[in-house]
Amino acid sequence: MNVKIRTEKLTVRFGNNEALKGVDLDVCKNSITGFMGPAGSGKSTLISLINRMIDFEDGVRIEGGLSIDGEDILGTSVDVVGLRRRVGTVFAVPLPLPRSIFENIAYGPRLKGINKKSDLDDIVEESLKKAVLWSEVCDRLHVSALKLSGGQQQRLCLARTLALRPEIILLDEPCSGLDPISTAKIEEALNELKKDYTIILVSNNTKQIARACDFAAFFYMGTLVEFDQTEKIFTNPRVKQTEDYIQGKFG
Amino acid sequence: MSSKTAVLKERIIKQVLTVFAFSSILFLFLIFAFILVEGLPLFYKAGVNSIIFGMKWAPTKGFFGIFPMIVSSFLVTFGALIIGAPLGLGCAVYLAEYAGKRQKMFLKPALELLAGIPSVVYGFLGVLYIVPFIRNFVGGSGFSLLATSIVLGVMILPTVISISYDALMSVPRSYREGALAMGSTKWQTTWRVVIPSGKSGILASCILGMGRAVGETMAVIMVAGNALKIPGSVLDPLRTLTSNIALELSYASGDHRMGLFSTGVVLLSIIMVLNYFANVVIRRKVIK
Amino acid sequence: MRVNPRFTDALVRHFLNLQAYFTVGLLVVIVFIIFIKGISNCSLSFMLTYPEDMGRHGGIFPAIMGTVFLAALSIVFATPLGLGTAIYLTEYTRESRLTTIIRFGVESLAGIPSIIYGLFGFIFFVIKLGMGWSLLSGALTMTIMILPTIIRTSEEAIKAVPRNLRIVSHSLGATKWETTVKVVLPSAAPGILTGIMLSIGRAVGETAAVIFTMGSSLRLPASLMDSGRTMAVHFYILAREGISMEKAYATALVLVVSILAINILAYYTMNRVIAKYS
């Protein structure tokens, strides 16, 4: 098994509140790993550690280790900006920048210093195709991104993340506000993308995890309750709590 | 760009912005330092009492009494408040509670434009219309406490209106709805619920309006008559602290100039006290 | 006797309505008087020719240019300072004792009357720094005077930019400065512009702080170190010294119309921002 992200006894506290309690987890390269669990279970906190967006929160204390390709990413000397270019994030609500579709996608590459029109054209086209959005917007790339529908906006955000050419893609409940058709399109895109990327998909929707993920992790109250191949988790969970959650008895 | 230079760039930018942010403090310090350095020595030389409570201002002969000007500054400030505050508060209440959306769209900017009219224009119109009106129909020369109060009363309107309007608007909607639901009329709601809730903001607007009035210069010079004594009635001319400075600064030198800076020290102190009170009043509301 | 509350309500409504329109009426009357009395002496040639005989005859071209120079210079100095302060307060620091001190400084500067600025500019720039009565002394004094307006309006405009936009920008690998320049400032631009325009209006209408720092020379300032006269100062001198009421009204017309235009433009810009975010 080819480990991309590894956590070791990872504990996070917000004040007196423990958001993560000693989590040990290995995320495999070129796979989709699903994080599930009820609200407040710590899955989103883990995501915000991997892209270091947790830096924007106050009063956080972190113990334990978190590494990508064996390199620690929690230290103060870590190049956070560089890290965020390696780890792309798609948020729960579609958040297009108030610019054109083209400029939204070119935003990341431009920051990296890519300014040549032809290079940007290529990146934009490639990213939109991978996010299964190209055919819908190819004739109006310079229209404001805010004019797109919710589902289109979310795929635009995925394309924008892909344009960074990251190694890891984090999706934090990306389909929570979307209709089934848009959700299916996102899942379709993810299935293609796992060949080249390591993907983590956070979702409240256990069915989506079952459909889309190779591995699944169940979190509850900050603890990693169970982590295994999706098939095993959904057919033969080791822990009673996991089974109850999957069957919709709580959460 | 490598990440190391990026980090360095960020650090430099932050340093520069910090310096910028401190420029306001620096300027405030410089203003105080220079006014005090120029103005305080005379307090030692001539004595605090003979300046602040002195009745005679003849700086070239060694008399630096500014008591009449202090009194006059307070008189015009209260005069302005008496004229400006009720009118301003009425406007603010109307805007916040009664005006419809479209009416507001027109009234609010129109009232704010009053703040844009330069003070020299107010003074000019005061001289040409208010002063003769007082002379012809009330009495005296027209250049008077009354004329000054009227002009300043109009000039503080924008301050009073905009700050008390904000105070009224920040009263939660639920207060109004609660009162209206219990069968109060609009005015009962406004008078018994909204205005008491917004009273600290309203008070602050009046204090800041006073700050505006006590600091106003050019309009006052033009309509006040600039006489060097405490006015005996509202029809008498007077000279405020600000006009004293502006009238004589361009030709004063030596102790005379220092006397003007001493006037500035007193003016600055009054302003700081007023601003302090306005701040206390506003902060009390925030804590509550 | 108990008065019917509905009757009181209607009475108060009309009374307050009257007050509001009376106040607006004041503005209308002021503008109307200036317009009627000034228009006959105000022409293009009045604006484009030099004054003669202390302004008794001729036009106000140097005063218009003096106003433009003063306003432009103060904006050029104050915008980076003010915007930088606003960015520092909103993006680069958390609320702390330090920000309280900075805010105190800004608030205090805003409350200081213009004559004190005049005194300070006179003793500091004109005398101590030896700049004399000059465009530069005037502009530096005005810079400090308009700084609080620019800081406050910029800060409010920047605060109104949704936090999510910043999060997204950071998640795409932008540094704080890149986020500020590429995402925050463009969204806040109209609000910042409003502050700048209000400041221009302030510089154009100011007299007390300008007359003691920039002086009142009637010549067109040829360099930063030359004295000059703004329209407001010219108008004050014409009116105060009784040089010419006709010319004073005409100058007032140009002055008031430019300030109203700037303020209306500022208000219009601000409304576009409000429409954008609500």
PDB file of N, CA, C and O in Angstrom, chain A residues 53 55-58 81 84-85 87 89 91 95-99 107-108 110-111 160-161 164, chain C residues 94 163-176 178-179 181-183 186-187 276:
ATOM      1  N   MET A  53      -5.669  25.239   6.501  1.00  0.00           N
ATOM      2  CA  MET A  53      -6.609  26.350   6.625  1.00  0.00           C
ATOM      3  C   MET A  53      -6.944  26.569   8.097  1.00  0.00           C
ATOM      4  O   MET A  53      -7.525  27.584   8.473  1.00  0.00           O
ATOM      5  N   ASP A  55      -5.033  27.402  10.188  1.00  0.00           N
ATOM      6  CA  ASP A  55      -4.265  28.573  10.629  1.00  0.00           C
ATOM      7  C   ASP A  55      -5.156  29.797  10.848  1.00  0.00           C
ATOM      8  O   ASP A  55      -4.773  30.726  11.552  1.00  0.00           O
ATOM      9  N   PHE A  56      -6.330  29.801  10.206  1.00  0.00           N
ATOM     10  CA  PHE A  56      -7.190  30.970  10.325  1.00  0.00           C
ATOM     11  C   PHE A  56      -8.097  30.921  11.547  1.00  0.00           C
ATOM     12  O   PHE A  56      -8.884  31.820  11.780  1.00  0.00           O
ATOM     13  N   GLU A  57      -8.024  29.819  12.291  1.00  0.00           N
ATOM     14  CA  GLU A  57      -8.827  29.716  13.514  1.00  0.00           C
ATOM     15  C   GLU A  57      -8.008  30.195  14.710  1.00  0.00           C
ATOM     16  O   GLU A  57      -6.782  30.120  14.703  1.00  0.00           O
ATOM     17  N   ASP A  58      -8.738  30.634  15.732  1.00  0.00           N
ATOM     18  CA  ASP A  58      -8.055  31.088  16.953  1.00  0.00           C
ATOM     19  C   ASP A  58      -8.013  29.972  17.991  1.00  0.00           C
ATOM     20  O   ASP A  58      -8.885  29.113  18.027  1.00  0.00           O
ATOM     21  N   VAL A  81       2.002  28.287   1.949  1.00  0.00           N
ATOM     22  CA  VAL A  81       1.493  28.662   0.628  1.00  0.00           C
ATOM     23  C   VAL A  81       1.811  27.565  -0.391  1.00  0.00           C
ATOM     24  O   VAL A  81       0.951  27.163  -1.188  1.00  0.00           O
ATOM     25  N   ARG A  84      -0.469  24.594   0.117  1.00  0.00           N
ATOM     26  CA  ARG A  84      -1.831  24.749  -0.393  1.00  0.00           C
ATOM     27  C   ARG A  84      -1.882  24.621  -1.911  1.00  0.00           C
ATOM     28  O   ARG A  84      -2.949  24.422  -2.479  1.00  0.00           O
ATOM     29  N   ARG A  85      -0.723  24.771  -2.552  1.00  0.00           N
ATOM     30  CA  ARG A  85      -0.707  24.528  -3.993  1.00  0.00           C
ATOM     31  C   ARG A  85      -0.635  23.031  -4.292  1.00  0.00           C
ATOM     32  O   ARG A  85      -1.008  22.587  -5.368  1.00  0.00           O
ATOM     33  N   VAL A  87      -2.085  20.829  -2.172  1.00  0.00           N
ATOM     34  CA  VAL A  87      -3.328  20.282  -1.641  1.00  0.00           C
ATOM     35  C   VAL A  87      -4.482  21.198  -2.035  1.00  0.00           C
ATOM     36  O   VAL A  87      -4.642  22.271  -1.487  1.00  0.00           O
ATOM     37  N   THR A  89      -8.455  22.321  -2.454  1.00  0.00           N
ATOM     38  CA  THR A  89      -9.647  22.150  -1.618  1.00  0.00           C
ATOM     39  C   THR A  89     -10.900  22.602  -2.347  1.00  0.00           C
ATOM     40  O   THR A  89     -10.898  23.654  -2.999  1.00  0.00           O
ATOM     41  N   PHE A  91     -14.790  23.487  -1.253  1.00  0.00           N
ATOM     42  CA  PHE A  91     -15.556  23.687  -0.025  1.00  0.00           C
ATOM     43  C   PHE A  91     -17.008  23.244  -0.167  1.00  0.00           C
ATOM     44  O   PHE A  91     -17.470  22.969  -1.273  1.00  0.00           O
ATOM     45  N   LEU A  95     -17.896  28.511  -3.961  1.00  0.00           N
ATOM     46  CA  LEU A  95     -17.404  29.865  -3.674  1.00  0.00           C
ATOM     47  C   LEU A  95     -16.628  30.414  -4.860  1.00  0.00           C
ATOM     48  O   LEU A  95     -15.408  30.517  -4.802  1.00  0.00           O
ATOM     49  N   PRO A  96     -17.327  30.774  -5.941  1.00  0.00           N
ATOM     50  CA  PRO A  96     -16.573  31.373  -7.046  1.00  0.00           C
ATOM     51  C   PRO A  96     -16.107  32.773  -6.652  1.00  0.00           C
ATOM     52  O   PRO A  96     -16.782  33.464  -5.895  1.00  0.00           O
ATOM     53  N   LEU A  97     -14.953  33.166  -7.138  1.00  0.00           N
ATOM     54  CA  LEU A  97     -14.506  34.546  -6.954  1.00  0.00           C
ATOM     55  C   LEU A  97     -15.331  35.427  -7.888  1.00  0.00           C
ATOM     56  O   LEU A  97     -15.769  34.960  -8.934  1.00  0.00           O
ATOM     57  N   PRO A  98     -15.563  36.676  -7.511  1.00  0.00           N
ATOM     58  CA  PRO A  98     -16.388  37.544  -8.379  1.00  0.00           C
ATOM     59  C   PRO A  98     -15.637  37.949  -9.641  1.00  0.00           C
ATOM     60  O   PRO A  98     -15.334  39.118  -9.853  1.00  0.00           O
ATOM     61  N   ARG A  99     -15.307  36.985 -10.458  1.00  0.00           N
ATOM     62  CA  ARG A  99     -14.605  37.232 -11.709  1.00  0.00           C
ATOM     63  C   ARG A  99     -15.197  36.322 -12.777  1.00  0.00           C
ATOM     64  O   ARG A  99     -16.128  35.581 -12.507  1.00  0.00           O
ATOM     65  N   TYR A 107      -6.754  31.818 -11.735  1.00  0.00           N
ATOM     66  CA  TYR A 107      -6.265  32.492 -10.515  1.00  0.00           C
ATOM     67  C   TYR A 107      -5.059  31.790  -9.910  1.00  0.00           C
ATOM     68  O   TYR A 107      -4.015  32.410  -9.684  1.00  0.00           O
ATOM     69  N   GLY A 108      -5.191  30.473  -9.669  1.00  0.00           N
ATOM     70  CA  GLY A 108      -4.094  29.708  -9.061  1.00  0.00           C
ATOM     71  C   GLY A 108      -2.845  29.685  -9.928  1.00  0.00           C
ATOM     72  O   GLY A 108      -1.759  30.030  -9.468  1.00  0.00           O
ATOM     73  N   ARG A 110      -1.890  31.697 -12.224  1.00  0.00           N
ATOM     74  CA  ARG A 110      -1.277  33.035 -12.276  1.00  0.00           C
ATOM     75  C   ARG A 110      -0.429  33.279 -11.038  1.00  0.00           C
ATOM     76  O   ARG A 110       0.645  33.877 -11.109  1.00  0.00           O
ATOM     77  N   LEU A 111      -0.928  32.837  -9.877  1.00  0.00           N
ATOM     78  CA  LEU A 111      -0.161  33.016  -8.642  1.00  0.00           C
ATOM     79  C   LEU A 111       1.171  32.272  -8.722  1.00  0.00           C
ATOM     80  O   LEU A 111       2.156  32.686  -8.134  1.00  0.00           O
ATOM     81  N   ARG A 160     -11.102  24.742 -10.745  1.00  0.00           N
ATOM     82  CA  ARG A 160     -10.152  25.738 -10.254  1.00  0.00           C
ATOM     83  C   ARG A 160      -9.079  25.072  -9.398  1.00  0.00           C
ATOM     84  O   ARG A 160      -7.911  25.427  -9.458  1.00  0.00           O
ATOM     85  N   THR A 161      -9.513  24.098  -8.606  1.00  0.00           N
ATOM     86  CA  THR A 161      -8.564  23.349  -7.787  1.00  0.00           C
ATOM     87  C   THR A 161      -7.636  22.520  -8.661  1.00  0.00           C
ATOM     88  O   THR A 161      -6.425  22.465  -8.432  1.00  0.00           O
ATOM     89  N   LEU A 164      -4.539  24.010 -10.262  1.00  0.00           N
ATOM     90  CA  LEU A 164      -3.326  24.155  -9.451  1.00  0.00           C
ATOM     91  C   LEU A 164      -2.372  22.996  -9.691  1.00  0.00           C
ATOM     92  O   LEU A 164      -1.246  23.008  -9.234  1.00  0.00           O
TER      93      LEU A 164
ATOM     94  N   ARG C  94      -5.042  41.188  14.615  1.00  0.00           N
ATOM     95  CA  ARG C  94      -6.297  40.940  15.319  1.00  0.00           C
ATOM     96  C   ARG C  94      -6.538  42.118  16.250  1.00  0.00           C
ATOM     97  O   ARG C  94      -5.612  42.854  16.574  1.00  0.00           O
ATOM     98  N   ARG C 163     -15.780  36.932   4.052  1.00  0.00           N
ATOM     99  CA  ARG C 163     -14.605  36.207   4.526  1.00  0.00           C
ATOM    100  C   ARG C 163     -14.291  35.016   3.623  1.00  0.00           C
ATOM    101  O   ARG C 163     -13.128  34.660   3.402  1.00  0.00           O
ATOM    102  N   ASN C 164     -15.357  34.424   3.074  1.00  0.00           N
ATOM    103  CA  ASN C 164     -15.158  33.243   2.236  1.00  0.00           C
ATOM    104  C   ASN C 164     -14.242  33.490   1.046  1.00  0.00           C
ATOM    105  O   ASN C 164     -13.507  32.605   0.634  1.00  0.00           O
ATOM    106  N   LEU C 165     -14.329  34.708   0.488  1.00  0.00           N
ATOM    107  CA  LEU C 165     -13.483  34.998  -0.668  1.00  0.00           C
ATOM    108  C   LEU C 165     -12.015  34.909  -0.282  1.00  0.00           C
ATOM    109  O   LEU C 165     -11.176  34.448  -1.048  1.00  0.00           O
ATOM    110  N   ARG C 166     -11.705  35.359   0.927  1.00  0.00           N
ATOM    111  CA  ARG C 166     -10.325  35.280   1.393  1.00  0.00           C
ATOM    112  C   ARG C 166      -9.915  33.821   1.560  1.00  0.00           C
ATOM    113  O   ARG C 166      -8.835  33.407   1.158  1.00  0.00           O
ATOM    114  N   ILE C 167     -10.815  33.026   2.165  1.00  0.00           N
ATOM    115  CA  ILE C 167     -10.533  31.605   2.393  1.00  0.00           C
ATOM    116  C   ILE C 167     -10.218  30.920   1.069  1.00  0.00           C
ATOM    117  O   ILE C 167      -9.229  30.192   0.948  1.00  0.00           O
ATOM    118  N   VAL C 168     -11.067  31.178   0.066  1.00  0.00           N
ATOM    119  CA  VAL C 168     -10.856  30.553  -1.235  1.00  0.00           C
ATOM    120  C   VAL C 168      -9.503  30.934  -1.794  1.00  0.00           C
ATOM    121  O   VAL C 168      -8.732  30.089  -2.248  1.00  0.00           O
ATOM    122  N   SER C 169      -9.197  32.221  -1.731  1.00  0.00           N
ATOM    123  CA  SER C 169      -7.931  32.675  -2.297  1.00  0.00           C
ATOM    124  C   SER C 169      -6.746  31.998  -1.606  1.00  0.00           C
ATOM    125  O   SER C 169      -5.819  31.526  -2.257  1.00  0.00           O
ATOM    126  N   HIS C 170      -6.821  31.899  -0.285  1.00  0.00           N
ATOM    127  CA  HIS C 170      -5.737  31.227   0.440  1.00  0.00           C
ATOM    128  C   HIS C 170      -5.658  29.757   0.053  1.00  0.00           C
ATOM    129  O   HIS C 170      -4.577  29.203  -0.109  1.00  0.00           O
ATOM    130  N   SER C 171      -6.819  29.135  -0.112  1.00  0.00           N
ATOM    131  CA  SER C 171      -6.814  27.712  -0.428  1.00  0.00           C
ATOM    132  C   SER C 171      -6.207  27.451  -1.804  1.00  0.00           C
ATOM    133  O   SER C 171      -5.782  26.364  -2.107  1.00  0.00           O
ATOM    134  N   LEU C 172      -6.203  28.488  -2.644  1.00  0.00           N
ATOM    135  CA  LEU C 172      -5.609  28.325  -3.972  1.00  0.00           C
ATOM    136  C   LEU C 172      -4.136  28.702  -3.972  1.00  0.00           C
ATOM    137  O   LEU C 172      -3.531  28.883  -5.018  1.00  0.00           O
ATOM    138  N   GLY C 173      -3.574  28.858  -2.795  1.00  0.00           N
ATOM    139  CA  GLY C 173      -2.138  29.082  -2.699  1.00  0.00           C
ATOM    140  C   GLY C 173      -1.729  30.534  -2.799  1.00  0.00           C
ATOM    141  O   GLY C 173      -0.602  30.831  -3.197  1.00  0.00           O
ATOM    142  N   ALA C 174      -2.635  31.448  -2.457  1.00  0.00           N
ATOM    143  CA  ALA C 174      -2.256  32.864  -2.475  1.00  0.00           C
ATOM    144  C   ALA C 174      -1.711  33.258  -1.106  1.00  0.00           C
ATOM    145  O   ALA C 174      -2.157  32.738  -0.087  1.00  0.00           O
ATOM    146  N   THR C 175      -0.755  34.159  -1.092  1.00  0.00           N
ATOM    147  CA  THR C 175      -0.287  34.704   0.179  1.00  0.00           C
ATOM    148  C   THR C 175      -1.290  35.743   0.643  1.00  0.00           C
ATOM    149  O   THR C 175      -2.234  36.084  -0.072  1.00  0.00           O
ATOM    150  N   LYS C 176      -1.099  36.241   1.839  1.00  0.00           N
ATOM    151  CA  LYS C 176      -2.010  37.239   2.390  1.00  0.00           C
ATOM    152  C   LYS C 176      -2.054  38.490   1.506  1.00  0.00           C
ATOM    153  O   LYS C 176      -3.112  39.025   1.218  1.00  0.00           O
ATOM    154  N   GLU C 178      -1.217  38.735  -1.708  1.00  0.00           N
ATOM    155  CA  GLU C 178      -1.854  38.424  -2.996  1.00  0.00           C
ATOM    156  C   GLU C 178      -3.362  38.397  -2.838  1.00  0.00           C
ATOM    157  O   GLU C 178      -4.109  38.909  -3.681  1.00  0.00           O
ATOM    158  N   THR C 179      -3.826  37.798  -1.739  1.00  0.00           N
ATOM    159  CA  THR C 179      -5.264  37.766  -1.478  1.00  0.00           C
ATOM    160  C   THR C 179      -5.818  39.182  -1.341  1.00  0.00           C
ATOM    161  O   THR C 179      -6.852  39.525  -1.902  1.00  0.00           O
ATOM    162  N   VAL C 181      -4.582  42.037  -2.511  1.00  0.00           N
ATOM    163  CA  VAL C 181      -4.522  42.827  -3.737  1.00  0.00           C
ATOM    164  C   VAL C 181      -5.479  42.287  -4.802  1.00  0.00           C
ATOM    165  O   VAL C 181      -6.136  43.052  -5.502  1.00  0.00           O
ATOM    166  N   LYS C 182      -5.555  40.954  -4.921  1.00  0.00           N
ATOM    167  CA  LYS C 182      -6.307  40.389  -6.044  1.00  0.00           C
ATOM    168  C   LYS C 182      -7.771  40.157  -5.732  1.00  0.00           C
ATOM    169  O   LYS C 182      -8.591  40.093  -6.625  1.00  0.00           O
ATOM    170  N   VAL C 183      -8.102  39.949  -4.476  1.00  0.00           N
ATOM    171  CA  VAL C 183      -9.491  39.617  -4.148  1.00  0.00           C
ATOM    172  C   VAL C 183     -10.158  40.688  -3.294  1.00  0.00           C
ATOM    173  O   VAL C 183     -11.227  41.178  -3.620  1.00  0.00           O
ATOM    174  N   PRO C 186     -10.146  44.647  -4.961  1.00  0.00           N
ATOM    175  CA  PRO C 186     -11.091  44.851  -6.068  1.00  0.00           C
ATOM    176  C   PRO C 186     -12.535  44.858  -5.591  1.00  0.00           C
ATOM    177  O   PRO C 186     -13.346  45.667  -6.048  1.00  0.00           O
ATOM    178  N   SER C 187     -12.876  43.974  -4.637  1.00  0.00           N
ATOM    179  CA  SER C 187     -14.260  43.952  -4.149  1.00  0.00           C
ATOM    180  C   SER C 187     -14.577  45.188  -3.322  1.00  0.00           C
ATOM    181  O   SER C 187     -15.716  45.633  -3.276  1.00  0.00           O
ATOM    182  N   LYS C 276     -24.606  45.793  -4.357  1.00  0.00           N
ATOM    183  CA  LYS C 276     -23.841  44.592  -4.724  1.00  0.00           C
ATOM    184  C   LYS C 276     -23.880  43.548  -3.620  1.00  0.00           C
ATOM    185  O   LYS C 276     -23.911  42.355  -3.886  1.00  0.00           O
TER     186      LYS C 276
END
